[in-house]
Amino acid sequence: MSTSGPGSGRDDLGRALLAQHPRGEQWRQLDVTIANLTFEQITHMGSLAEERAAERQAVRDRIIARISNPELAGRLASRWIRWKDTFGLPMPAELDDPITVLHHPYLLAQQAPPEHSGWHKVVLPVFDAGLAIAAAGGDQAGIADYELLTAPWRRVCLPSRFTATDAYGPHTQAALRVLRHAEATPTRVVRRMGQVCAEIDGRRWEGAYHAVTEAAIAWGFPLRARSLYWETVPAAEEAVGESPTDPSVVNALWGAAASQAFAGRLDSDTSVLLTRPWRTAGLPLPG
C-alpha cells in the first residue's frame, strides 16, 4: 500500500493553505462527504455529470492550465493519488509531474475499455469538486467554473448529515483519539508497532482488512474503511517524522483506529488481530 504521493504532508492541502483558502471549509466538507458516499450517491453524481460533458472537460483543462502555484499543484496531485486508491482506479505511470497526475483520471475515463469505463466516469465528480474548490478562480468566470464542476457533488451530497466529528460513524472520536495518541507517542514505540504488524502473516492481515471493508459495505458506507486508512497516513508520518513512511506503521495505526471506528461490527478475532500491534506496545485503546 502506497503511503504517499506528490506533495504529501500532514494533510494534502496543508494547514496554512487551508486556513487562507476562501473555500477551505468546503474542502473539509468534501472530505467528510467522500468518507460517507453510498453507491447510489456515486451513481447519481455520475449521471448528473453527463450533462454538459464537453463543457465540463473544457473547464477542467482550463482550471488545471491556470494552476501556477507549485505547492497547490503538488498537494492536489497528492489528493488525486489518495482518491484514485480509495476508488480503486489505476495509478498514473508518472507520479513526479503533478499536472500529469491531475489530468490522469479524466484521460483514464476517456480511454478506459467499455467494461471499466462506467466506474471510471461516475467517480469523476469527486475530482471535479476537489479541482474546483481548490483551484477555480474567484472572479466571475472562475465562480461559473466552480458552479459547473461542483454541481453534481453539491446536489447529491449537500447538506451532509455528517461532520468531521462523526465522519466514520458514532465511534469516530475514539478512532481519531488513537491517531492523536500515536502522534504524541515516542517514535521508537510507533516503529515497534510497525515491526509487530510486519511480523503478522500477510494473509491474515489482508483477511482482517477485507473484513473491515466488508463491514463498511454492509454498513452502507463502502469508502469509510479506506478513507480512514488515508486519514491514518499523515498521522503515521507525523508520528515517525518521515514522509513517506513504512507502510507497516500505517497499517498498525489503521488497525487500532479501525477497531474503534467499527466497534460492534467486527468479529472478535478480527478485532484482536487489528489491535495486536497497538496492544503489544502496551498502549490503551479508548473503547
Coordinates of N, CA and C in Angstrom, one line a residue, residues 56-170:
R56 N -17.8 20.6 -19.4 CA -17.1 20.2 -18.1 C -15.6 19.9 -18.4
Q57 N -15.3 19.2 -19.5 CA -13.9 18.8 -19.8 C -13.1 20.1 -20.1
A58 N -13.7 21.0 -20.9 CA -13.0 22.3 -21.2 C -12.7 23.1 -19.9
V59 N -13.7 23.1 -19.0 CA -13.4 23.8 -17.7 C -12.3 23.1 -16.9
R60 N -12.3 21.8 -16.9 CA -11.2 21.1 -16.2 C -9.9 21.5 -16.7
D61 N -9.8 21.4 -18.1 CA -8.5 21.7 -18.7 C -8.1 23.2 -18.4
R62 N -9.0 24.1 -18.4 CA -8.7 25.5 -18.2 C -8.2 25.7 -16.8
I63 N -8.9 25.1 -15.8 CA -8.5 25.3 -14.4 C -7.1 24.7 -14.2
I64 N -6.9 23.5 -14.7 CA -5.6 22.9 -14.5 C -4.5 23.7 -15.1
A65 N -4.7 24.2 -16.3 CA -3.7 25.0 -17.0 C -3.4 26.3 -16.3
R66 N -4.3 26.8 -15.4 CA -4.1 28.0 -14.7 C -3.5 27.8 -13.3
I67 N -3.2 26.6 -12.9 CA -2.6 26.4 -11.6 C -1.1 26.7 -11.8
S68 N -0.7 27.8 -11.1 CA 0.7 28.3 -11.2 C 1.4 28.1 -9.9
N69 N 0.7 27.8 -8.9 CA 1.4 27.6 -7.5 C 1.8 26.2 -7.4
P70 N 3.1 25.9 -7.4 CA 3.6 24.5 -7.4 C 3.2 23.8 -6.1
E71 N 3.0 24.5 -5.0 CA 2.6 23.8 -3.8 C 1.2 23.3 -4.0
L72 N 0.3 24.1 -4.5 CA -1.1 23.7 -4.7 C -1.2 22.6 -5.7
A73 N -0.4 22.6 -6.8 CA -0.4 21.6 -7.8 C 0.1 20.2 -7.1
G74 N 1.1 20.3 -6.3 CA 1.6 19.1 -5.7 C 0.7 18.5 -4.7
R75 N 0.0 19.4 -3.9 CA -0.9 18.9 -2.9 C -2.2 18.3 -3.5
L76 N -2.6 19.0 -4.5 CA -3.8 18.4 -5.2 C -3.5 17.1 -5.8
A77 N -2.3 17.0 -6.4 CA -1.9 15.7 -7.0 C -1.8 14.6 -5.9
S78 N -1.3 15.0 -4.8 CA -1.3 14.0 -3.6 C -2.7 13.5 -3.3
R79 N -3.7 14.5 -3.3 CA -5.0 14.1 -3.0 C -5.6 13.2 -4.2
W80 N -5.2 13.5 -5.4 CA -5.7 12.6 -6.5 C -5.2 11.2 -6.3
I81 N -4.0 11.0 -5.9 CA -3.4 9.6 -5.6 C -4.3 9.0 -4.5
R82 N -4.6 9.7 -3.5 CA -5.4 9.2 -2.4 C -6.8 8.8 -2.9
W83 N -7.4 9.6 -3.7 CA -8.8 9.3 -4.2 C -8.7 8.1 -5.2
K84 N -7.7 8.1 -6.1 CA -7.6 7.0 -7.0 C -7.5 5.7 -6.3
D85 N -6.7 5.7 -5.2 CA -6.6 4.5 -4.4 C -8.0 4.1 -3.7
T86 N -8.6 5.1 -3.2 CA -9.9 4.9 -2.5 C -10.9 4.4 -3.4
F87 N -11.0 4.8 -4.7 CA -12.0 4.4 -5.6 C -11.5 3.2 -6.4
G88 N -10.3 2.7 -6.2 CA -9.8 1.5 -6.9 C -9.4 1.8 -8.4
L89 N -9.0 3.0 -8.7 CA -8.6 3.4 -10.0 C -7.1 3.1 -10.2
P90 N -6.7 2.8 -11.5 CA -5.3 2.6 -11.8 C -4.5 3.9 -11.5
M91 N -3.3 3.7 -11.1 CA -2.4 4.9 -10.9 C -1.7 5.3 -12.2
P92 N -1.4 6.6 -12.3 CA -0.6 7.0 -13.5 C 0.8 6.5 -13.4
A93 N 1.4 6.2 -14.6 CA 2.8 5.7 -14.7 C 3.7 6.8 -14.2
E94 N 3.4 8.0 -14.4 CA 4.3 9.1 -14.0 C 3.7 9.9 -12.8
L95 N 4.4 9.8 -11.6 CA 3.9 10.4 -10.4 C 4.6 11.7 -10.0
D96 N 5.7 12.0 -10.8 CA 6.6 13.1 -10.4 C 6.1 14.4 -10.9
D97 N 5.2 14.4 -11.9 CA 4.7 15.6 -12.5 C 3.3 15.8 -12.1
P98 N 3.0 16.8 -11.1 CA 1.7 17.0 -10.6 C 0.6 17.3 -11.7
I99 N 1.0 18.0 -12.7 CA 0.0 18.4 -13.7 C -0.5 17.1 -14.5
T100 N 0.5 16.2 -14.8 CA 0.1 15.0 -15.4 C -0.8 14.2 -14.5
V101 N -0.5 14.1 -13.2 CA -1.4 13.4 -12.3 C -2.8 14.0 -12.3
L102 N -2.9 15.3 -12.3 CA -4.2 16.0 -12.3 C -5.0 15.7 -13.5
H103 N -4.4 15.5 -14.6 CA -5.1 15.2 -15.9 C -5.5 13.7 -15.9
H104 N -4.8 12.8 -15.2 CA -4.9 11.4 -15.3 C -6.3 10.8 -15.2
P105 N -7.1 11.1 -14.1 CA -8.4 10.5 -14.0 C -9.3 10.8 -15.2
Y106 N -9.2 12.0 -15.8 CA -10.0 12.4 -16.9 C -9.6 11.6 -18.2
L107 N -8.3 11.5 -18.4 CA -7.8 10.7 -19.5 C -8.2 9.2 -19.3
L108 N -8.1 8.8 -18.1 CA -8.4 7.4 -17.8 C -9.9 7.1 -18.2
A109 N -10.8 8.0 -17.9 CA -12.2 7.8 -18.2 C -12.4 7.8 -19.7
Q110 N -11.7 8.6 -20.4 CA -11.8 8.7 -21.9 C -11.3 7.4 -22.6
Q111 N -10.2 6.9 -22.0 CA -9.5 5.8 -22.7 C -9.8 4.4 -22.2
A112 N -10.6 4.3 -21.1 CA -10.9 3.0 -20.5 C -11.7 2.1 -21.4
P113 N -11.4 0.8 -21.4 CA -12.3 -0.1 -22.2 C -13.7 -0.1 -21.6
P114 N -14.6 -0.5 -22.5 CA -16.1 -0.4 -22.1 C -16.4 -1.1 -20.8
E115 N -15.7 -2.2 -20.5 CA -16.1 -2.9 -19.2 C -15.7 -2.1 -18.0
H116 N -14.8 -1.2 -18.1 CA -14.4 -0.4 -17.0 C -14.8 1.1 -17.0
S117 N -15.2 1.6 -18.2 CA -15.4 3.0 -18.4 C -16.5 3.6 -17.5
G118 N -17.5 2.7 -17.2 CA -18.6 3.2 -16.4 C -18.2 3.7 -15.0
W119 N -17.4 2.9 -14.3 CA -17.0 3.3 -12.9 C -16.0 4.4 -13.0
H120 N -15.1 4.4 -14.0 CA -14.1 5.4 -14.2 C -14.8 6.8 -14.4
K121 N -15.9 6.8 -15.0 CA -16.6 8.1 -15.3 C -17.5 8.5 -14.1
V122 N -18.1 7.6 -13.4 CA -19.1 8.0 -12.3 C -18.3 8.7 -11.2
V123 N -17.1 8.4 -11.0 CA -16.3 8.9 -9.8 C -15.7 10.3 -10.1
L124 N -15.8 10.7 -11.4 CA -15.1 12.0 -11.8 C -15.7 13.2 -11.1
P125 N -17.0 13.2 -10.7 CA -17.5 14.4 -10.0 C -16.8 14.7 -8.7
V126 N -16.2 13.7 -8.0 CA -15.4 13.9 -6.8 C -14.1 14.7 -7.2
F127 N -13.4 14.3 -8.2 CA -12.2 15.0 -8.7 C -12.6 16.4 -9.1
D128 N -13.7 16.5 -9.9 CA -14.2 17.8 -10.3 C -14.4 18.8 -9.1
A129 N -15.1 18.3 -8.1 CA -15.4 19.1 -6.9 C -14.1 19.6 -6.3
G130 N -13.1 18.6 -6.1 CA -11.8 19.0 -5.5 C -11.1 20.0 -6.3
L131 N -11.1 19.8 -7.6 CA -10.4 20.7 -8.5 C -11.0 22.1 -8.4
A132 N -12.3 22.2 -8.5 CA -13.0 23.5 -8.5 C -12.9 24.2 -7.1
I133 N -13.0 23.4 -6.0 CA -12.9 24.1 -4.7 C -11.5 24.6 -4.5
A134 N -10.5 23.9 -4.9 CA -9.1 24.3 -4.6 C -8.6 25.3 -5.6
A135 N -9.0 25.2 -6.9 CA -8.2 25.9 -7.9 C -9.0 26.8 -8.8
A136 N -10.4 26.8 -8.7 CA -11.1 27.7 -9.6 C -11.0 29.1 -9.1
G137 N -10.9 30.1 -10.0 CA -10.7 31.4 -9.7 C -11.9 32.1 -8.9
G138 N -11.6 33.2 -8.3 CA -12.6 33.9 -7.5 C -13.3 35.0 -8.3
D139 N -12.9 35.2 -9.6 CA -13.6 36.2 -10.4 C -14.9 35.6 -11.0
Q140 N -15.6 36.4 -11.8 CA -16.9 35.9 -12.3 C -16.8 34.6 -13.1
A141 N -15.8 34.6 -13.9 CA -15.6 33.4 -14.8 C -15.2 32.2 -13.9
G142 N -14.3 32.4 -12.9 CA -13.9 31.3 -12.0 C -15.1 30.8 -11.2
I143 N -15.9 31.7 -10.8 CA -17.1 31.2 -10.0 C -18.1 30.4 -10.9
A144 N -18.2 30.8 -12.1 CA -19.0 30.0 -13.1 C -18.4 28.6 -13.3
D145 N -17.1 28.5 -13.4 CA -16.4 27.2 -13.5 C -16.7 26.4 -12.2
Y146 N -16.5 27.0 -11.1 CA -16.8 26.4 -9.8 C -18.2 25.8 -9.7
E147 N -19.1 26.6 -10.1 CA -20.6 26.2 -10.0 C -20.8 25.0 -10.9
L148 N -20.2 25.0 -12.1 CA -20.4 23.9 -13.1 C -19.8 22.6 -12.6
L149 N -18.6 22.7 -12.1 CA -17.9 21.4 -11.7 C -18.4 20.9 -10.4
T150 N -18.8 21.7 -9.5 CA -19.2 21.2 -8.2 C -20.7 20.8 -8.2
A151 N -21.5 21.2 -9.2 CA -22.9 21.0 -9.2 C -23.4 19.6 -8.8
P152 N -22.8 18.5 -9.4 CA -23.3 17.2 -9.1 C -23.0 16.8 -7.6
W153 N -21.8 17.2 -7.1 CA -21.5 16.9 -5.7 C -22.4 17.7 -4.8
R154 N -22.6 19.0 -5.1 CA -23.5 19.8 -4.2 C -24.9 19.3 -4.2
R155 N -25.4 18.9 -5.4 CA -26.8 18.5 -5.5 C -27.0 17.1 -4.7
V156 N -26.1 16.3 -4.8 CA -26.2 14.9 -4.2 C -25.8 14.8 -2.8
C157 N -24.8 15.5 -2.4 CA -24.1 15.3 -1.1 C -24.4 16.4 -0.1
L158 N -24.9 17.6 -0.5 CA -25.1 18.7 0.5 C -26.6 19.0 0.6
P159 N -27.0 19.3 1.8 CA -26.3 19.3 3.0 C -26.0 17.9 3.5
S160 N -24.9 17.7 4.1 CA -24.5 16.4 4.6 C -25.0 16.2 6.1
R161 N -25.4 15.0 6.4 CA -25.8 14.8 7.8 C -24.6 14.4 8.7
F162 N -23.4 14.4 8.0 CA -22.2 14.1 8.8 C -21.3 15.3 8.8
T163 N -20.5 15.3 9.9 CA -19.4 16.4 10.0 C -18.1 15.7 10.3
A164 N -17.1 16.5 10.5 CA -15.8 15.9 10.8 C -15.8 15.1 12.2
T165 N -16.7 15.4 13.0 CA -16.8 14.8 14.3 C -17.4 13.4 14.3
D166 N -18.2 13.1 13.2 CA -18.7 11.7 13.1 C -18.6 11.2 11.7
A167 N -17.5 11.5 11.0 CA -17.3 11.1 9.6 C -17.2 9.6 9.5
Y168 N -16.8 8.9 10.5 CA -16.7 7.5 10.5 C -17.7 6.8 11.4
G169 N -18.8 7.5 11.6 CA -19.8 6.9 12.5 C -19.8 7.3 13.9
P170 N -20.6 6.7 14.8 CA -20.7 7.1 16.2 C -19.4 7.0 17.0

